[in-house]
Coordinates of C-alpha atoms and ligand atoms in Angstrom, one line a residue:
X240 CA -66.4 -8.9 23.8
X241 CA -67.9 -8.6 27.3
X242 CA -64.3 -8.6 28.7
X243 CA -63.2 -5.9 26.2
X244 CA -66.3 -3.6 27.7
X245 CA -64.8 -4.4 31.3
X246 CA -61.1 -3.5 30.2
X247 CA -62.4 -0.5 28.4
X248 CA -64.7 0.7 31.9
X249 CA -61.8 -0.1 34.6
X250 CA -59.5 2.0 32.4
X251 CA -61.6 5.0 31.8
X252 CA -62.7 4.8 35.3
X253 CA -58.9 4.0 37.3
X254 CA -60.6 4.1 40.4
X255 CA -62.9 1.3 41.8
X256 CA -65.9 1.0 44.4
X257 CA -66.0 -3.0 44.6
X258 CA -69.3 -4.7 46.2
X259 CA -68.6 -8.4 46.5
X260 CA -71.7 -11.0 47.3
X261 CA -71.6 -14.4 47.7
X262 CA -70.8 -15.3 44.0
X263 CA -67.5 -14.8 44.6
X264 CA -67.2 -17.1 47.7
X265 CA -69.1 -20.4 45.8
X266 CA -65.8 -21.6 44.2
X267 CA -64.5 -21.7 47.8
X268 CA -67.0 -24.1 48.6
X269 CA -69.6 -22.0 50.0
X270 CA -73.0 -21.9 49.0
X271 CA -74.9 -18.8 47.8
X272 CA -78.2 -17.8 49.0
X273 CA -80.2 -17.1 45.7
X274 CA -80.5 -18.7 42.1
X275 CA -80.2 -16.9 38.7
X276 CA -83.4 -15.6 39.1
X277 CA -83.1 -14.2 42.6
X278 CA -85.0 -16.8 44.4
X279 CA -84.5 -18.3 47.7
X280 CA -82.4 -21.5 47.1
X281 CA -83.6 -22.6 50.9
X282 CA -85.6 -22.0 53.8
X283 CA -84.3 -18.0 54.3
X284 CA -81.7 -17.8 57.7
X285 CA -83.2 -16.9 61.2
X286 CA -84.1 -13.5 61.8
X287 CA -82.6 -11.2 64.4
X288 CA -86.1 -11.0 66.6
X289 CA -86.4 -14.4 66.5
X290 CA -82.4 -15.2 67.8
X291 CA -82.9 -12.6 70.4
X292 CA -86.7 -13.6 71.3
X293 CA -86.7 -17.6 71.3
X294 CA -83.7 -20.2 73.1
X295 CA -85.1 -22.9 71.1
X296 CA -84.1 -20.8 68.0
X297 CA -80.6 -20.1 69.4
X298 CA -79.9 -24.0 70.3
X299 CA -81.1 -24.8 67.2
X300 CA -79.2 -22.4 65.4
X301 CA -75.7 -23.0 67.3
X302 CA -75.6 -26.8 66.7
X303 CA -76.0 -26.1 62.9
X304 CA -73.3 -23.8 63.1
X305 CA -71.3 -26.5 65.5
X306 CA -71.6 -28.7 62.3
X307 CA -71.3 -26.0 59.2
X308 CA -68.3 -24.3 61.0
X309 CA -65.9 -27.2 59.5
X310 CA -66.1 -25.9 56.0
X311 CA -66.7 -22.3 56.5
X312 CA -63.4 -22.2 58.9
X313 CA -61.8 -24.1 56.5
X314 CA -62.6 -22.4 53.0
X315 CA -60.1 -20.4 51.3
X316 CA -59.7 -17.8 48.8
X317 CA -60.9 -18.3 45.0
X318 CA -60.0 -16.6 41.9
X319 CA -62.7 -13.4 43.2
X320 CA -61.1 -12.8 45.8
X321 CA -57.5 -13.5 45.0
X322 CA -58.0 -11.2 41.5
X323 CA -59.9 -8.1 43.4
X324 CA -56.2 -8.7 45.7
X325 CA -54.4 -8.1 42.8
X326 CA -56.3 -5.0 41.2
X327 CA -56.2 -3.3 45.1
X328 CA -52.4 -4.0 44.9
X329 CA -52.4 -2.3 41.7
X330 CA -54.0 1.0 42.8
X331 CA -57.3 0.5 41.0
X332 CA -59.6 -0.2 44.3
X333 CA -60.9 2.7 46.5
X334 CA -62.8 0.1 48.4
X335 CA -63.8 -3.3 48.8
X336 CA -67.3 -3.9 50.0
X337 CA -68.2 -6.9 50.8
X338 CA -72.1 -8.5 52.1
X339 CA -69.4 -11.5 52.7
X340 CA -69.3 -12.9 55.9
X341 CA -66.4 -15.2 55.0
X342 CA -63.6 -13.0 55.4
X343 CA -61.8 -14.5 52.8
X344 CA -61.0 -11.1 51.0
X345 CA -59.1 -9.9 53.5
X346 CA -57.6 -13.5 53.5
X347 CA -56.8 -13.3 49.8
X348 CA -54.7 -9.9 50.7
X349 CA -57.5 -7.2 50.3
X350 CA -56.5 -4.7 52.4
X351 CA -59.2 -1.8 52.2
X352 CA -62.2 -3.9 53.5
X353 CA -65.6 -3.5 54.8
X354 CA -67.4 -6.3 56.2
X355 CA -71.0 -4.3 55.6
X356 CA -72.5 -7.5 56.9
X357 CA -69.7 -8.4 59.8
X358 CA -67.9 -11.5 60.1
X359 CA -68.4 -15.2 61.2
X360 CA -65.1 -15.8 62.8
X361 CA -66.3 -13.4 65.6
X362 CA -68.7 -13.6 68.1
X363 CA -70.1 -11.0 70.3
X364 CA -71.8 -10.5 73.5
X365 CA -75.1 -8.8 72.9
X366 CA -74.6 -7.6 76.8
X367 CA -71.0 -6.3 77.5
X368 CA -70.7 -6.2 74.1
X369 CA -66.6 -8.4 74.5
X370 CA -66.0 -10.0 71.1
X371 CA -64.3 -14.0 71.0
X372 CA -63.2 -15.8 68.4
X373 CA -65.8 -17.8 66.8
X374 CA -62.9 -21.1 66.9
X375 CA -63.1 -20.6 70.7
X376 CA -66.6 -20.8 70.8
X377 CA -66.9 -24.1 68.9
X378 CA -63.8 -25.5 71.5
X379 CA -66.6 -24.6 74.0
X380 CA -69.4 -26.2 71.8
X381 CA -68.0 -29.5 71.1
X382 CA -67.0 -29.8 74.9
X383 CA -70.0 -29.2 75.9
X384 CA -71.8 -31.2 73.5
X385 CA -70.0 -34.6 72.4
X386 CA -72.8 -36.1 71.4
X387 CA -73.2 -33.4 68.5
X388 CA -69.4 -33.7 68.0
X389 CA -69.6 -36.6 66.7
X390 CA -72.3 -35.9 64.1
X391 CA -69.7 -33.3 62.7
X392 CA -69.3 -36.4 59.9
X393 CA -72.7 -36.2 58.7
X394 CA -72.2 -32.0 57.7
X395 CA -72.4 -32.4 53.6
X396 CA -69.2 -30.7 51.8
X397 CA -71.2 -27.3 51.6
X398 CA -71.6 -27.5 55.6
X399 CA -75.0 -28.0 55.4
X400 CA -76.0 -30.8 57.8
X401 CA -79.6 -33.1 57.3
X402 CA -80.7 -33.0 61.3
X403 CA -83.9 -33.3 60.8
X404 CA -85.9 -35.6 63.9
X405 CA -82.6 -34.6 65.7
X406 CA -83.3 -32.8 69.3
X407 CA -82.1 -29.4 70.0
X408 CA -83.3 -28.9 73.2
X409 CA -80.8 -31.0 75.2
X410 CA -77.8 -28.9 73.0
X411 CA -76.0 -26.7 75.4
X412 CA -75.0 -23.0 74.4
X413 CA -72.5 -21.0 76.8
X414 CA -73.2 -17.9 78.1
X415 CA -70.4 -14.6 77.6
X416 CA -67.0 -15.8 79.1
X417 CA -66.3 -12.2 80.3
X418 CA -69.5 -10.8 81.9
X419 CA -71.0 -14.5 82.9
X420 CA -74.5 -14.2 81.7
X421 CA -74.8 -12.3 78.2
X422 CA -76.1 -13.9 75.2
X423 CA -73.5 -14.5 72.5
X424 CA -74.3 -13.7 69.0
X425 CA -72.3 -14.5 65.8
X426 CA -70.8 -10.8 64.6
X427 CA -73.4 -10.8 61.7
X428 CA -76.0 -8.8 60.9
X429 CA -78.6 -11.0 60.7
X430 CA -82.0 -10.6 58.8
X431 CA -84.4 -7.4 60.9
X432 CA -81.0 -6.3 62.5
X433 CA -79.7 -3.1 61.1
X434 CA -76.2 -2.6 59.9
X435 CA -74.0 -0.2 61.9
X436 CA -74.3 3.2 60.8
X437 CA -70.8 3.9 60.5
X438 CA -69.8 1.2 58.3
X439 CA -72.3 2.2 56.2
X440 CA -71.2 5.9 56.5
X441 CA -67.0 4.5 55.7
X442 CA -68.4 3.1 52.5
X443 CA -70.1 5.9 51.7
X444 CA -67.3 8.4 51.4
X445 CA -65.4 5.8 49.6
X446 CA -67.9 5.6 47.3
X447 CA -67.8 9.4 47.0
X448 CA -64.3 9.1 45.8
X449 CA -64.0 6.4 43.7
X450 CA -64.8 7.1 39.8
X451 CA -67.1 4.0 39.1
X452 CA -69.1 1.4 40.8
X453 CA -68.0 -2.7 40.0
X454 CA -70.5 -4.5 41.5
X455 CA -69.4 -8.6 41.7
X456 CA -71.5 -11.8 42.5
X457 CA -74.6 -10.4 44.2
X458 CA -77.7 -10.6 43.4
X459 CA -78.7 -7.6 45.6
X460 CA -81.9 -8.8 46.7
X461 CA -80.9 -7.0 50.0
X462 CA -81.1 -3.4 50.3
X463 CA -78.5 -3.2 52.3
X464 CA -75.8 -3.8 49.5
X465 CA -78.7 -2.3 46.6
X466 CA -78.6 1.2 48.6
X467 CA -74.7 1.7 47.0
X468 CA -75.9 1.2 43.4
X469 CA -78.5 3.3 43.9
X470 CA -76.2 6.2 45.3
X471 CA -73.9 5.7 42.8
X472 CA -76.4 5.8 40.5
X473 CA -77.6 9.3 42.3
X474 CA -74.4 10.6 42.6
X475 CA -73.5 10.2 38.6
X476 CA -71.0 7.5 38.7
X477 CA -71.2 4.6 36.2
X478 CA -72.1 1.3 37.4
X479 CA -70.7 -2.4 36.1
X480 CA -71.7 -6.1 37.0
X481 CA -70.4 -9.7 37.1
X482 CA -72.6 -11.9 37.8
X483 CA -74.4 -15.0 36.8
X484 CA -78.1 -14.4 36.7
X485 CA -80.7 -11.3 37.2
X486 CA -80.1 -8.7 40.1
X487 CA -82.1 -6.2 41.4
X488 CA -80.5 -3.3 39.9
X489 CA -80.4 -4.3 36.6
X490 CA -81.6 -1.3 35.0
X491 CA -79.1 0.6 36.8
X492 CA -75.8 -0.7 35.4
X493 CA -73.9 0.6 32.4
X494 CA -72.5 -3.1 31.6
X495 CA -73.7 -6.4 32.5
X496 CA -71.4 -9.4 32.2
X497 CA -73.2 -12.5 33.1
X498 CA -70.1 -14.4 33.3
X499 CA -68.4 -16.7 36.3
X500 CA -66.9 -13.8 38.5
X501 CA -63.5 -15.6 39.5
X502 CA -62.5 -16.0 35.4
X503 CA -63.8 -12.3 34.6
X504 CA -62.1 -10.7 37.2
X505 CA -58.8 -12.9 36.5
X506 CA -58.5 -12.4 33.0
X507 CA -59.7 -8.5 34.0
X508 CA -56.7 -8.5 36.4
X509 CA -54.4 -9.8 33.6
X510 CA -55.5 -7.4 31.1
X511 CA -54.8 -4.7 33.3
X512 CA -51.5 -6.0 34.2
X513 CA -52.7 -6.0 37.5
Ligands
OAD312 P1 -77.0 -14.0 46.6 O1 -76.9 -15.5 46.8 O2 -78.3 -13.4 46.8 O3 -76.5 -13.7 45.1 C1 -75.3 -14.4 44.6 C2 -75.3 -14.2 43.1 O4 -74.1 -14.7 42.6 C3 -76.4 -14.9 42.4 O5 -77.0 -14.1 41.5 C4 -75.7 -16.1 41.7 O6 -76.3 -16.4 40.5 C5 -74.4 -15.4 41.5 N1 -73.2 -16.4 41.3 C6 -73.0 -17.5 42.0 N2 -71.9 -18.1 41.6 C7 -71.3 -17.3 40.7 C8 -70.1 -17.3 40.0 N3 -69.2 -18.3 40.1 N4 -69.9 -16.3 39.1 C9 -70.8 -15.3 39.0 N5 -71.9 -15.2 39.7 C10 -72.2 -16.2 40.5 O7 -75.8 -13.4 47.5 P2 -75.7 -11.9 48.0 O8 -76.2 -10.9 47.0 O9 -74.3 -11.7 48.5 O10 -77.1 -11.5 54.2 O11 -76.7 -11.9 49.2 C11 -76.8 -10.7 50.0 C12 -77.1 -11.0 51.4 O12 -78.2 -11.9 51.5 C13 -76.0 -11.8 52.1 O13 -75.0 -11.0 52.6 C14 -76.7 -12.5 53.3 C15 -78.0 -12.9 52.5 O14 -79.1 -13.0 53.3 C16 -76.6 -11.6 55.5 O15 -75.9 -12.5 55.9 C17 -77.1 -10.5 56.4
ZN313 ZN1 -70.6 -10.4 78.0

């Protein structure tokens, strides 16, 4: 019955604004950050001040990522992604938004993309500003630091590692390649970092054209993806959601279906002989 509601609210509205969340990346392998209730399901990521402001935070945060980088390089497409493919192909997506940063919608064969919160197969100099691949960097890493190479074994299937008692301070992070000296940052926003203003401005003028809002596997706890339903909801258009659990925008949506994303957007797909 659900999936009947969706049918009926992709066909009267042809057009889509899509914002994706991490629900539709957790049957490639990678975790979510929130529960079905919105809560925390760990200890929240490093903050932007903190990354900039502290080494101890950056060493500690690079050799995690040294060890977590074998899955998230590795993941690929699920049904999400692959069926939000399908429906662009089909002429029914204005945009894709995603709060992703996996990449794997573009790897699925999403075309119109925004990363709203960048993407961690890039890294960037906070100096000069150059931008490297992030599989570069961790050529870099595991040269420099063979000890933590070999500890690559111990990263769970969901890429996070137990390294606890473990010490960061001895684990070596290069500086920039190009200008010699800058500080190298993964091309996310992170927590207390804004997002750039003209992303937000692209999606806005997609949303302007699109005829409804499909909001898919987010719990949108952060304002950053939140601020779209709320202009949708501001500019008139009707708003939709799959998702397993509560979000923050409840109240706001048209239709709820509190389904597994990847099946509902499949069979959604197929209905629309997409
Ligand atoms: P969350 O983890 O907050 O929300 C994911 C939602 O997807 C939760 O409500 C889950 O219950 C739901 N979910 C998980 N698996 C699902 C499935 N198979 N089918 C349907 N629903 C499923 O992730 P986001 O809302 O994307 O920010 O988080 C937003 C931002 O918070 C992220 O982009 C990240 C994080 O801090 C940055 O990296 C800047
Ligand atoms: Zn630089």
């Amino acid at each position: 019955p659900s999936l009947d509601a969706l049918v009926g609210f992709a066909t009267r509205h042809p057009r889509l604004f899509v914002l994706t969340g991490a629900g539709c990346s957790t049957a490639s392998g990678i975790p979510d950050y929130r529960d079905r209730n919105g809560d925390w399901k760990r200890p929240p990521p490093v903050t932007f001040q903190a990354f900039m402001g502290d080494e101890a935070t950056r060493r500690r945060y690079w050799a995690r990522s040294l060890i977590g980088w074998r899955v998230m390089g590795q993941a690929r497409p699920g049904p999400a992604h692959r069926a939000l493919a399908r429906l662009e192909a089909a002429g029914r997506v204005e945009l894709l938004l995603t709060q992703n940063v996996d990449g794997l919608h573009g790897a699925a064969g999403s075309r119109q993309v925004v990363d709203l919160h960048g993407r961690v197969d890039t890294v960037r100099c906070m100096d000069c500003g150059a931008r490297q691949p992030r599989a570069q960097l961790q050529q870099e890493l595991l040269h420099r630091n063979p000890a933590w190479a070999a500890l690559q074994a111990r990263a769970a299937p969901d890429g996070d590692a137990d390294l606890d008692g473990l010490d960061f301070s001895a684990f070596e992070v290069p500086a920039c390649p190009d200008c010699g000296t800058g500080l190298l940052k993964p091309d996310v926003v992170f927590f207390g970092e804004n997002v750039p203003r003209e992303r937000v401005a692209a999606a806005l003028a997609a949303l302007a054209q699109a005829d409804a809002l499909l909001v898919a596997g987010s719990s949108l706890m952060v304002y950053s993806g939140l601020r779209f339903v709320q202009a949708a909801a501001a500019a008139g258009k009707p708003a939709a959601v799959v998702n397993l659990g509560r979000t923050r925008a409840d109240d706001l949506f048209a239709l709820k279906v509190g389904h597994d994303v990847g099946q509902t957007l499949e069979a959604l797909a197929g209905r629309l002989q997409a």
